[in-house]
Tab-separated table of C-alpha atoms and ligand atoms in Angstrom:
chain	number	residue	atom	x	y	z
A	278	MET	CA	7.108	19.118	11.727
A	279	SER	CA	8.858	17.787	14.776
A	280	PRO	CA	12.590	18.610	14.622
A	281	ASN	CA	13.489	15.325	16.312
A	282	PRO	CA	11.006	12.444	16.115
A	283	ALA	CA	12.681	10.620	18.983
A	284	ARG	CA	11.692	13.332	21.447
A	285	PRO	CA	8.054	14.260	21.984
A	286	SER	CA	7.627	17.918	21.054
A	287	GLN	CA	4.649	18.279	23.419
A	288	PRO	CA	4.060	16.585	26.745
A	289	GLU	CA	0.595	15.469	25.548
A	290	ARG	CA	-1.038	12.568	27.354
A	291	ARG	CA	-4.173	12.501	25.270
A	292	HIS	CA	-5.366	9.055	24.398
A	293	VAL	CA	-5.565	8.022	20.737
A	294	THR	CA	-7.105	4.763	19.538
A	295	ILE	CA	-6.096	3.500	16.108
A	296	ILE	CA	-8.393	1.081	14.342
A	297	GLY	CA	-6.272	-1.199	12.193
A	298	ALA	CA	-2.845	-2.634	12.968
A	299	GLY	CA	-1.518	-2.950	9.428
A	300	PHE	CA	1.615	-0.959	8.624
A	301	VAL	CA	-0.262	2.343	8.439
A	302	GLY	CA	-1.804	1.823	11.887
A	303	LEU	CA	1.447	0.586	13.428
A	304	ALA	CA	3.468	3.473	11.991
A	305	SER	CA	0.856	5.988	13.133
A	306	ALA	CA	0.902	4.506	16.646
A	307	LEU	CA	4.670	4.746	16.978
A	308	TRP	CA	4.843	8.298	15.613
A	309	LEU	CA	2.049	9.309	18.008
A	310	GLN	CA	3.914	7.739	20.926
A	311	MET	CA	7.039	9.653	19.949
A	312	ARG	CA	4.984	12.803	20.387
A	313	GLY	CA	3.815	11.766	23.840
A	314	PHE	CA	0.355	10.389	23.085
A	315	GLN	CA	-1.011	7.286	24.781
A	316	VAL	CA	-2.080	4.811	22.110
A	317	THR	CA	-4.301	1.764	21.779
A	318	LEU	CA	-4.460	-0.276	18.569
A	319	ALA	CA	-7.624	-2.224	17.821
A	320	ASP	CA	-7.593	-4.940	15.182
A	321	ARG	CA	-9.482	-8.076	14.370
A	322	GLU	CA	-6.138	-9.897	14.348
A	323	PRO	CA	-3.126	-8.075	15.817
A	324	PRO	CA	0.373	-8.629	14.379
A	325	LEU	CA	2.108	-9.851	17.487
A	326	GLY	CA	4.031	-12.567	15.716
A	327	ASN	CA	1.272	-15.187	15.624
A	328	ALA	CA	0.200	-17.081	12.531
A	329	ALA	CA	-3.153	-15.340	12.212
A	330	TRP	CA	-2.134	-11.993	10.722
A	331	ARG	CA	-3.234	-12.763	7.170
A	332	GLN	CA	-6.150	-10.472	6.475
A	333	ALA	CA	-4.065	-7.307	6.431
A	334	ALA	CA	-2.705	-6.288	3.030
A	335	SER	CA	0.438	-5.522	5.027
A	336	TYR	CA	0.994	-9.250	5.518
A	337	GLY	CA	1.112	-10.558	1.967
A	338	ASN	CA	2.552	-7.822	-0.226
A	339	ALA	CA	5.637	-7.865	-2.456
A	340	CYS	CA	7.809	-6.649	0.463
A	341	THR	CA	9.223	-3.766	-1.579
A	342	PHE	CA	9.869	-0.226	-0.453
A	343	ALA	CA	9.353	1.420	-3.834
A	344	PRO	CA	10.311	5.115	-4.149
A	345	GLN	CA	9.933	4.750	-7.934
A	346	ALA	CA	6.168	4.258	-7.619
A	347	VAL	CA	5.197	7.808	-8.591
A	348	LEU	CA	2.815	6.744	-11.374
A	349	PRO	CA	-0.904	6.288	-10.746
A	350	VAL	CA	-2.560	3.030	-11.833
A	351	SER	CA	-4.891	4.887	-14.197
A	352	THR	CA	-2.990	6.407	-17.108
A	353	PRO	CA	-3.992	7.908	-20.493
A	354	GLY	CA	-5.511	5.336	-22.831
A	355	LEU	CA	-6.604	2.924	-20.100
A	356	VAL	CA	-10.230	3.724	-20.887
A	357	TRP	CA	-9.897	1.794	-24.187
A	358	GLN	CA	-8.774	-1.292	-22.308
A	359	VAL	CA	-11.909	-1.545	-20.151
A	360	PRO	CA	-13.673	-4.045	-22.481
A	361	ARG	CA	-10.602	-6.305	-22.328
A	362	MET	CA	-10.411	-5.911	-18.550
A	363	ILE	CA	-13.959	-7.255	-18.350
A	364	ALA	CA	-13.566	-9.946	-21.056
A	365	ASP	CA	-10.229	-11.341	-19.836
A	366	GLN	CA	-10.810	-12.293	-16.201
A	367	ASN	CA	-7.234	-13.575	-15.894
A	368	GLY	CA	-5.340	-10.545	-17.264
A	369	PRO	CA	-2.969	-8.510	-15.068
A	370	LEU	CA	-5.741	-5.903	-14.598
A	371	ALA	CA	-9.245	-7.367	-14.632
A	372	ILE	CA	-12.752	-6.335	-13.591
A	373	ARG	CA	-15.075	-8.990	-12.163
A	374	TRP	CA	-18.178	-8.272	-14.209
A	375	ARG	CA	-20.572	-9.207	-11.397
A	376	TYR	CA	-19.034	-6.429	-9.306
A	377	LEU	CA	-19.314	-3.844	-12.112
A	378	PRO	CA	-22.614	-2.216	-11.006
A	379	HIS	CA	-21.207	-1.600	-7.538
A	380	LEU	CA	-17.853	-0.439	-8.914
A	381	LEU	CA	-19.242	2.068	-11.416
A	382	PRO	CA	-18.745	5.388	-9.506
A	383	TRP	CA	-15.226	4.308	-8.523
A	384	LEU	CA	-14.444	3.132	-12.064
A	385	LEU	CA	-15.604	6.398	-13.643
A	386	ALA	CA	-13.456	8.392	-11.208
A	387	PHE	CA	-10.556	5.985	-11.887
A	388	LEU	CA	-10.822	6.589	-15.637
A	389	ARG	CA	-11.064	10.359	-15.125
A	390	ALA	CA	-7.875	10.174	-13.023
A	391	GLY	CA	-6.118	8.776	-16.112
A	392	ARG	CA	-6.408	12.011	-18.124
A	393	GLU	CA	-3.020	13.543	-18.888
A	394	ALA	CA	-3.451	16.671	-16.748
A	395	GLU	CA	-4.662	14.603	-13.812
A	396	VAL	CA	-1.796	12.141	-14.187
A	397	ALA	CA	0.730	15.000	-14.056
A	398	ARG	CA	-0.927	16.380	-10.920
A	399	ILE	CA	-1.070	12.955	-9.231
A	400	ILE	CA	2.579	12.194	-10.036
A	401	ALA	CA	3.614	15.445	-8.317
A	402	VAL	CA	1.580	14.617	-5.199
A	403	LEU	CA	2.856	11.027	-5.055
A	404	ALA	CA	6.428	12.262	-5.517
A	405	SER	CA	6.020	14.677	-2.596
A	406	LEU	CA	5.031	11.714	-0.397
A	407	LEU	CA	7.566	9.257	-1.809
A	408	ASN	CA	10.440	11.726	-1.428
A	409	ARG	CA	9.673	11.731	2.310
A	410	ALA	CA	8.892	8.021	2.581
A	411	GLU	CA	12.251	6.671	3.738
A	412	ALA	CA	12.670	9.453	6.306
A	413	GLY	CA	9.222	8.508	7.564
A	414	TRP	CA	10.216	4.863	8.044
A	415	MET	CA	13.769	4.939	9.359
A	416	PRO	CA	13.125	6.331	12.862
A	417	LEU	CA	10.501	3.599	13.326
A	418	ILE	CA	12.736	0.828	11.990
A	419	GLU	CA	15.550	1.993	14.283
A	420	THR	CA	13.213	2.202	17.293
A	421	ALA	CA	12.013	-1.348	16.595
A	422	ASN	CA	15.593	-2.618	16.014
A	423	ALA	CA	14.402	-3.905	12.654
A	424	GLU	CA	17.348	-2.799	10.455
A	425	PRO	CA	18.446	-6.458	9.922
A	426	LEU	CA	15.156	-7.025	8.032
A	427	LEU	CA	16.126	-4.564	5.289
A	428	ARG	CA	17.832	-5.680	2.050
A	429	ARG	CA	19.189	-2.729	0.081
A	430	THR	CA	19.398	-4.324	-3.346
A	431	GLY	CA	17.253	-2.121	-5.599
A	432	CYS	CA	14.375	-3.431	-7.679
A	433	LEU	CA	14.557	-4.632	-11.286
A	434	TYR	CA	11.924	-4.116	-13.997
A	435	LEU	CA	12.300	-6.200	-17.142
A	436	TYR	CA	10.993	-5.598	-20.666
A	437	LYS	CA	10.539	-8.273	-23.287
A	438	SER	CA	11.097	-6.151	-26.420
A	439	GLN	CA	12.535	-2.869	-27.634
A	440	ALA	CA	8.984	-1.622	-28.222
A	441	GLU	CA	7.959	-2.400	-24.642
A	442	PHE	CA	11.089	-0.713	-23.289
A	443	ASP	CA	10.591	2.393	-25.478
A	444	ALA	CA	6.982	2.763	-24.317
A	445	ALA	CA	8.105	2.478	-20.686
A	446	ASP	CA	11.031	4.843	-21.137
A	447	ASP	CA	8.754	7.901	-21.367
A	448	TRP	CA	7.547	6.990	-17.886
A	449	HIS	CA	11.133	6.428	-16.715
A	450	ARG	CA	11.972	9.967	-17.797
A	451	ARG	CA	9.018	11.287	-15.840
A	452	ARG	CA	10.192	9.330	-12.825
A	453	GLU	CA	13.670	10.851	-13.179
A	454	GLN	CA	12.158	14.342	-13.325
A	455	HIS	CA	10.783	13.631	-9.852
A	456	GLY	CA	14.073	12.473	-8.395
A	457	VAL	CA	13.848	8.698	-8.966
A	458	ASN	CA	17.337	7.196	-9.214
A	459	LEU	CA	17.372	4.533	-11.947
A	460	THR	CA	19.825	2.763	-14.257
A	461	ARG	CA	18.914	1.466	-17.721
A	462	LEU	CA	20.343	-1.985	-18.445
A	463	ASP	CA	20.864	-4.085	-21.541
A	464	ALA	CA	20.259	-7.846	-21.541
A	465	SER	CA	23.840	-8.761	-20.589
A	466	GLN	CA	23.793	-6.406	-17.601
A	467	VAL	CA	20.486	-7.928	-16.472
A	468	ARG	CA	21.986	-11.397	-16.762
A	469	GLU	CA	24.919	-10.384	-14.585
A	470	LEU	CA	22.562	-9.147	-11.873
A	471	GLU	CA	20.103	-12.041	-12.049
A	472	PRO	CA	21.623	-15.154	-13.654
A	473	ASN	CA	18.695	-17.391	-12.595
A	474	VAL	CA	16.047	-15.439	-14.484
A	475	ALA	CA	15.174	-17.006	-17.860
A	476	PRO	CA	16.604	-14.769	-20.617
A	477	LEU	CA	13.179	-13.775	-21.914
A	478	TYR	CA	14.012	-10.094	-21.512
A	479	HIS	CA	15.325	-7.520	-23.951
A	480	SER	CA	16.369	-4.938	-21.368
A	481	GLY	CA	15.664	-3.677	-17.886
A	482	VAL	CA	15.744	-0.827	-15.425
A	483	LEU	CA	17.197	-0.975	-11.931
A	484	PHE	CA	15.553	1.315	-9.372
A	485	ASN	CA	18.573	1.880	-7.171
A	486	ASP	CA	16.922	3.241	-4.022
A	487	ALA	CA	14.282	0.533	-3.646
A	488	PHE	CA	14.789	-1.959	-0.837
A	489	THR	CA	12.938	-4.946	0.551
A	490	ILE	CA	11.654	-6.043	3.917
A	491	ASP	CA	12.765	-9.614	4.532
A	492	SER	CA	9.556	-10.459	6.389
A	493	PRO	CA	6.584	-8.091	6.673
A	494	ARG	CA	5.266	-10.237	9.501
A	495	ARG	CA	8.494	-9.861	11.498
A	496	LEU	CA	8.622	-6.125	10.847
A	497	ALA	CA	5.045	-5.804	12.103
A	498	ALA	CA	5.839	-7.875	15.184
A	499	ALA	CA	8.921	-5.722	15.916
A	500	LEU	CA	6.869	-2.518	15.575
A	501	ALA	CA	4.119	-3.973	17.766
A	502	GLN	CA	6.695	-4.943	20.383
A	503	ALA	CA	8.152	-1.407	20.373
A	504	ILE	CA	4.652	0.038	20.792
A	505	VAL	CA	3.910	-2.234	23.766
A	506	GLU	CA	7.281	-1.388	25.370
A	507	ARG	CA	6.296	2.292	25.196
A	508	GLY	CA	3.025	1.650	27.019
A	509	GLY	CA	0.781	1.042	23.993
A	510	LYS	CA	-2.052	-1.462	24.194
A	511	PHE	CA	-3.634	-3.841	21.696
A	512	LEU	CA	-7.319	-4.738	21.642
A	513	THR	CA	-8.464	-7.673	19.553
A	514	GLY	CA	-11.872	-7.527	17.920
A	515	GLU	CA	-14.029	-5.909	15.258
A	516	ALA	CA	-14.523	-2.147	15.693
A	517	THR	CA	-18.052	-0.905	15.008
A	518	ASN	CA	-20.455	1.844	15.932
A	519	LEU	CA	-18.128	4.855	15.726
A	520	ARG	CA	-19.872	7.897	17.173
A	521	ARG	CA	-19.442	11.280	18.823
A	522	ALA	CA	-19.376	11.214	22.646
A	523	GLY	CA	-19.277	14.850	23.738
A	524	SER	CA	-15.763	16.057	23.018
A	525	ARG	CA	-14.567	12.458	22.680
A	526	VAL	CA	-15.206	9.591	20.245
A	527	ALA	CA	-16.927	6.356	21.206
A	528	PHE	CA	-16.827	2.988	19.456
A	529	SER	CA	-17.432	-0.672	20.196
A	530	ILE	CA	-15.007	-3.573	19.987
A	531	ASP	CA	-16.839	-6.867	19.638
A	532	GLY	CA	-19.824	-5.233	21.321
A	533	ALA	CA	-17.961	-3.675	24.299
A	534	ASP	CA	-18.023	0.150	24.480
A	535	HIS	CA	-14.821	2.222	24.461
A	536	GLU	CA	-13.908	5.906	24.227
A	537	ALA	CA	-10.854	7.880	23.137
A	538	ASP	CA	-9.883	11.546	22.877
A	539	HIS	CA	-9.033	10.944	19.245
A	540	LEU	CA	-9.560	8.093	16.796
A	541	VAL	CA	-7.442	7.172	13.782
A	542	VAL	CA	-9.108	5.017	11.135
A	543	ALA	CA	-6.319	2.973	9.507
A	544	SER	CA	-8.439	-0.026	8.614
A	545	GLY	CA	-7.172	-0.575	5.076
A	546	ALA	CA	-9.753	-1.606	2.494
A	547	ARG	CA	-12.540	-1.672	5.129
A	548	SER	CA	-12.038	1.915	6.233
A	549	ALA	CA	-14.956	3.345	4.235
A	550	LEU	CA	-17.364	1.161	6.224
A	551	LEU	CA	-16.152	2.831	9.433
A	552	ALA	CA	-16.081	6.333	7.916
A	553	ARG	CA	-19.712	5.855	6.923
A	554	GLN	CA	-20.613	5.405	10.607
A	555	VAL	CA	-19.141	8.842	11.279
A	556	GLY	CA	-21.166	10.279	8.383
A	557	ASP	CA	-18.448	10.482	5.697
A	558	ARG	CA	-18.923	8.792	2.307
A	559	ILE	CA	-15.555	7.963	0.814
A	560	LEU	CA	-14.925	6.555	-2.654
A	561	LEU	CA	-12.657	3.746	-1.431
A	562	ASP	CA	-12.648	0.328	-3.059
A	563	THR	CA	-10.185	-2.487	-3.325
A	564	GLU	CA	-7.709	-3.694	-5.914
A	565	ARG	CA	-7.459	-7.357	-5.053
A	566	GLY	CA	-3.970	-8.852	-5.374
A	567	TYR	CA	-2.465	-12.282	-4.895
A	568	HIS	CA	0.726	-13.942	-3.814
A	569	VAL	CA	2.169	-17.395	-4.396
A	570	LEU	CA	5.149	-18.577	-2.355
A	571	PHE	CA	8.002	-20.763	-3.652
A	572	PRO	CA	9.782	-21.756	-0.423
A	573	GLU	CA	12.807	-23.395	-2.116
A	574	ALA	CA	13.565	-20.429	-4.387
A	575	GLY	CA	14.442	-17.667	-1.923
A	576	LYS	CA	18.100	-17.618	-2.931
A	577	LEU	CA	17.616	-17.708	-6.714
A	578	LEU	CA	17.030	-13.967	-7.071
A	579	ASN	CA	19.021	-11.131	-5.525
A	580	ARG	CA	16.290	-8.500	-5.562
A	581	PRO	CA	12.622	-8.033	-6.539
A	582	VAL	CA	12.252	-8.705	-10.253
A	583	CYS	CA	9.188	-7.681	-12.215
A	584	PHE	CA	8.508	-8.596	-15.827
A	585	VAL	CA	6.288	-5.566	-16.304
A	586	GLU	CA	3.978	-7.270	-18.816
A	587	GLU	CA	3.154	-10.042	-16.300
A	588	GLY	CA	1.971	-7.654	-13.559
A	589	PHE	CA	3.640	-9.272	-10.555
A	590	TYR	CA	6.894	-8.969	-8.594
A	591	MET	CA	9.063	-11.935	-7.628
A	592	THR	CA	10.683	-10.998	-4.333
A	593	PRO	CA	13.269	-13.018	-2.431
A	594	MET	CA	12.347	-12.872	1.250
A	595	ALA	CA	12.687	-14.846	4.458
A	596	ASP	CA	10.005	-17.402	3.566
A	597	GLY	CA	11.243	-18.071	0.019
A	598	LEU	CA	10.456	-16.408	-3.312
A	599	ARG	CA	7.146	-14.568	-3.088
A	600	ALA	CA	5.436	-13.770	-6.397
A	601	ALA	CA	2.963	-11.009	-5.605
A	602	GLY	CA	0.757	-8.687	-7.610
A	603	THR	CA	-1.878	-8.418	-10.346
A	604	VAL	CA	-5.034	-6.348	-9.974
A	605	GLU	CA	-8.610	-7.603	-9.817
A	606	LEU	CA	-11.426	-5.122	-9.292
A	607	GLY	CA	-13.960	-7.341	-7.571
A	608	GLY	CA	-14.744	-6.174	-4.061
A	609	LEU	CA	-14.115	-7.649	-0.647
A	610	SER	CA	-16.392	-10.664	-0.591
A	611	ALA	CA	-15.824	-12.675	-3.820
A	612	PRO	CA	-13.715	-15.823	-3.320
A	613	PRO	CA	-10.118	-16.004	-4.598
A	614	SER	CA	-9.650	-16.815	-8.282
A	615	ALA	CA	-7.966	-20.209	-8.642
A	616	ASN	CA	-7.164	-19.360	-12.288
A	617	ARG	CA	-5.282	-16.244	-11.339
A	618	ILE	CA	-3.214	-18.118	-8.755
A	619	GLU	CA	-2.439	-20.764	-11.381
A	620	ILE	CA	-1.355	-18.092	-13.886
A	621	ILE	CA	1.090	-16.596	-11.375
A	622	ARG	CA	2.389	-20.077	-10.477
A	623	LYS	CA	2.947	-21.012	-14.134
A	624	GLY	CA	4.426	-17.584	-14.863
A	625	VAL	CA	7.092	-18.036	-12.189
A	626	GLY	CA	7.855	-21.535	-13.519
A	627	LYS	CA	8.576	-19.960	-16.918
A	628	LEU	CA	10.517	-16.901	-15.678
A	629	VAL	CA	12.571	-18.623	-12.958
A	630	PRO	CA	12.745	-22.231	-14.181
A	631	ARG	CA	14.342	-23.605	-10.986
A	632	ALA	CA	11.710	-22.064	-8.670
A	633	GLY	CA	10.318	-25.468	-7.663
A	634	GLU	CA	6.930	-26.115	-6.090
A	635	ALA	CA	4.576	-23.422	-4.828
A	636	THR	CA	3.045	-23.768	-1.376
A	637	GLU	CA	1.226	-20.831	0.232
A	638	THR	CA	-1.233	-18.799	-1.806
A	639	TRP	CA	-2.886	-15.606	-0.602
A	640	LEU	CA	-5.513	-13.077	-1.673
A	641	GLY	CA	-5.220	-9.580	-0.230
A	642	PHE	CA	-7.143	-6.341	-0.484
A	643	ARG	CA	-5.300	-3.190	-1.464
A	644	PRO	CA	-7.169	-0.183	-0.083
A	645	SER	CA	-7.523	1.924	-3.219
A	646	MET	CA	-8.835	5.351	-4.132
A	647	PRO	CA	-9.577	6.026	-7.835
A	648	ASP	CA	-6.695	8.509	-8.135
A	649	SER	CA	-4.051	6.243	-6.493
A	650	LEU	CA	-3.608	8.826	-3.732
A	651	PRO	CA	-4.185	7.933	-0.086
A	652	VAL	CA	-6.628	9.615	2.235
A	653	ILE	CA	-4.766	11.349	5.056
A	654	GLY	CA	-6.724	13.966	6.957
A	655	ASN	CA	-9.346	14.735	9.543
A	656	SER	CA	-12.963	13.739	9.043
A	657	PRO	CA	-15.092	16.644	7.784
A	658	GLU	CA	-17.892	15.307	10.030
A	659	LEU	CA	-15.985	14.647	13.255
A	660	PRO	CA	-12.662	16.506	13.562
A	661	ASN	CA	-11.242	14.239	16.258
A	662	VAL	CA	-11.337	11.354	13.800
A	663	THR	CA	-8.319	11.195	11.476
A	664	TYR	CA	-8.316	9.068	8.342
A	665	ALA	CA	-5.213	7.215	7.117
A	666	PHE	CA	-5.973	4.694	4.377
A	667	GLY	CA	-6.265	4.205	0.637
A	668	HIS	CA	-2.564	3.599	-0.064
A	669	GLY	CA	-3.280	1.127	-2.862
A	670	HIS	CA	-0.099	-0.401	-4.266
A	671	ILE	CA	2.321	1.487	-2.037
A	672	GLY	CA	1.089	1.272	1.541
A	673	LEU	CA	4.202	-0.504	2.758
A	674	THR	CA	6.312	2.259	1.205
A	675	LEU	CA	4.180	5.150	2.467
A	676	ALA	CA	3.279	3.871	5.942
A	677	GLY	CA	6.098	5.725	7.711
A	678	VAL	CA	5.437	9.145	6.194
A	679	THR	CA	1.697	8.614	6.694
A	680	GLY	CA	2.266	7.880	10.376
A	681	ARG	CA	4.291	11.058	10.700
A	682	LEU	CA	1.577	13.127	9.001
A	683	VAL	CA	-1.101	11.547	11.210
A	684	ALA	CA	0.873	12.434	14.342
A	685	GLU	CA	1.225	16.026	13.109
A	686	LEU	CA	-2.498	16.328	12.349
A	687	VAL	CA	-3.510	14.877	15.712
A	688	SER	CA	-1.054	17.300	17.387
A	689	GLY	CA	-2.752	20.184	15.557
A	690	GLU	CA	0.370	21.028	13.537
A	691	THR	CA	0.506	22.009	9.885
A	692	PRO	CA	2.388	19.357	7.858
A	693	ASP	CA	5.124	20.396	5.434
A	694	ILE	CA	3.156	19.200	2.383
A	695	ASP	CA	-0.132	20.369	0.924
A	696	MET	CA	-2.723	17.972	2.361
A	697	THR	CA	-5.587	19.171	0.093
A	698	PRO	CA	-5.133	16.421	-2.557
A	699	LEU	CA	-5.347	13.804	0.204
A	700	ARG	CA	-8.643	14.950	1.713
A	701	SER	CA	-11.342	12.347	2.236
A	702	ASP	CA	-14.017	14.472	0.532
A	703	ARG	CA	-12.125	15.172	-2.693
A	704	PHE	CA	-14.595	13.193	-4.839
A	705	GLY	CA	-17.506	15.339	-3.724
A	706	ARG	CA	-20.952	13.832	-3.919
A	707	TRP	CA	-19.689	10.594	-5.450
A	708	GLY	CA	-18.021	9.653	-2.252
A	709	GLY	CA	-17.684	12.557	0.081
A	710	LYS	CA	-19.257	15.507	1.709
A	711	ARG	CA	-17.671	18.763	0.659
A	712	GLN	CA	-16.830	21.159	3.424
A	713	ALA	CA	-18.211	24.677	2.970
B	880	FAD	C1	-0.340	-8.442	-3.798
B	880	FAD	C2	0.073	-7.143	-3.168
B	880	FAD	C3	1.381	-6.694	-3.302
B	880	FAD	C4	1.756	-5.482	-2.721
B	880	FAD	N1	3.069	-5.093	-2.804
B	880	FAD	C5	3.459	-3.928	-2.206
B	880	FAD	C6	4.827	-3.552	-2.223
B	880	FAD	O1	5.700	-4.278	-2.672
B	880	FAD	N2	5.157	-2.342	-1.688
B	880	FAD	C7	4.237	-1.519	-1.126
B	880	FAD	O2	4.586	-0.424	-0.699
B	880	FAD	N3	2.932	-1.895	-1.045
B	880	FAD	C8	2.524	-3.070	-1.564
B	880	FAD	N4	1.223	-3.460	-1.513
B	880	FAD	C9	0.241	-2.563	-0.890
B	880	FAD	C10	0.304	-2.616	0.623
B	880	FAD	O3	0.374	-3.952	1.069
B	880	FAD	C11	-0.939	-1.933	1.214
B	880	FAD	O4	-1.130	-0.664	0.633
B	880	FAD	C12	-0.752	-1.737	2.707
B	880	FAD	O5	-0.438	-2.957	3.323
B	880	FAD	C13	-1.990	-1.135	3.341
B	880	FAD	O6	-1.730	-1.067	4.726
B	880	FAD	P1	-2.864	-0.647	5.724
B	880	FAD	O7	-2.259	-0.647	7.075
B	880	FAD	O8	-3.539	0.587	5.230
B	880	FAD	O9	-3.969	-1.795	5.579
B	880	FAD	P2	-3.937	-3.320	6.023
B	880	FAD	O10	-2.564	-3.858	6.009
B	880	FAD	O11	-4.958	-4.027	5.201
B	880	FAD	O12	-4.401	-3.273	7.535
B	880	FAD	C14	-5.709	-2.906	7.889
B	880	FAD	C15	-6.011	-3.580	9.211
B	880	FAD	O13	-7.281	-3.100	9.669
B	880	FAD	C16	-7.965	-4.171	10.281
B	880	FAD	N5	-9.392	-3.856	10.272
B	880	FAD	C17	-10.181	-3.542	9.224
B	880	FAD	N6	-11.435	-3.250	9.630
B	880	FAD	C18	-11.429	-3.394	10.983
B	880	FAD	C19	-12.420	-3.241	11.986
B	880	FAD	N7	-13.674	-2.851	11.685
B	880	FAD	N8	-12.068	-3.471	13.269
B	880	FAD	C20	-10.807	-3.856	13.611
B	880	FAD	N9	-9.818	-4.006	12.694
B	880	FAD	C21	-10.135	-3.771	11.394
B	880	FAD	C22	-7.603	-5.388	9.429
B	880	FAD	O14	-7.775	-6.597	10.169
B	880	FAD	C23	-6.134	-5.101	9.093
B	880	FAD	O15	-5.260	-5.712	9.996
B	880	FAD	C24	0.804	-4.685	-2.041
B	880	FAD	C25	-0.504	-5.154	-1.877
B	880	FAD	C26	-0.870	-6.379	-2.418
B	880	FAD	C27	-2.267	-6.883	-2.200
């Protein structure tokens, strides 16, 4: 690891192109610059403060830096809920049945990841990343002068009954074992913290170290600005045709040919399409999620609030109150579900009665691996291609540490955590090519 991220440890001037300017790509670019690399970011729609940056999952998320998120999505017993996930298309976790044939290898691996021994292993790996997540972000936030965008208020989970709280409390204890700082609250303590939330809760938990980003768009623009000031370049267009070019890597942007010494694929939910061009099959899919914005309600809550049973966060942010979440396994091309948007809208009306009218709605694509662990590592096929994607529900939280790990890998250093669980080929023939 670099002892001081502000000073490049090597006077490298190698040129790295990063495909994807979501938070993972932006963080990787800045960490690489801090180590002396020249960087170019290529994206279909770069985040330089314009209104177009909507396709990135980084745009529309619940704005929450969530160190408590050590649990994978797949947990013991989930397998028995699959019929309901298919039958109830509007539930917090649903499978679009038309997509099922395509999803099958991913779904089987997802269910296998929910076995108890696997869950324990995954929690330990996630905790090793999450414990380094804030240290991965802060040098970037300081460099981009983006500290005013942070709200250090914690994040509140609410439970509607004693039974729901008791079931969740086993998981809280596991979180605590991995260093998560949380406070259990009764209903009156919740009311004191959030007087505008309808008293439909029995109890809650405050995750003390969580914080929010007031505007993901503004944070992205600040990072992009810092990258440009340090000599970085942005290319706008669709990257295709990744290929070896001697000791370098070649690719096309909207048909025009380019080369780089090293390529980082940080293309979110579309990354597997690019990896395939290099010759790597990766079991990446998407967990589709939605947001609905209530522009008049930004001051009604003091922090992100999540009624766990509902499956979405309500986060006060610069644009208003953003209700964001739910999971739909349905691929990249199906249209948004109007029903699901309506359920979130009605849900907020019930939980925060003064929320007012909803305006913006958004569908986004979480880049998700079956085991809820990201892919961070070099391509088995082409070693000067580094993969950085698959962060699922916590890509905003993990972008900084991912960027740091990417910069270390590209520099040829050995990171301070075991990278084996994050390899791109960990699902073998289902979605990878095992190295000998
Ligand atoms: C509803 C919802 C709520 C969420 N809430 C949170 C939260 O509160 N906290 C948290 O930590 N995480 C949250 N997440 C997850 C988080 O948003 C994602 O994990 C994260 O944004 C992924 O970042 P990324 O940079 O990998 O991908 P993205 O942000 O999707 O960026 C990928 C970029 O690659 C570009 N791209 C793709 N293919 C190409 C190509 N061929 N050529 C050029 N460019 C290409 C895209 O245009 C895009 O800009 C949430 C996600 C959703 C959907």
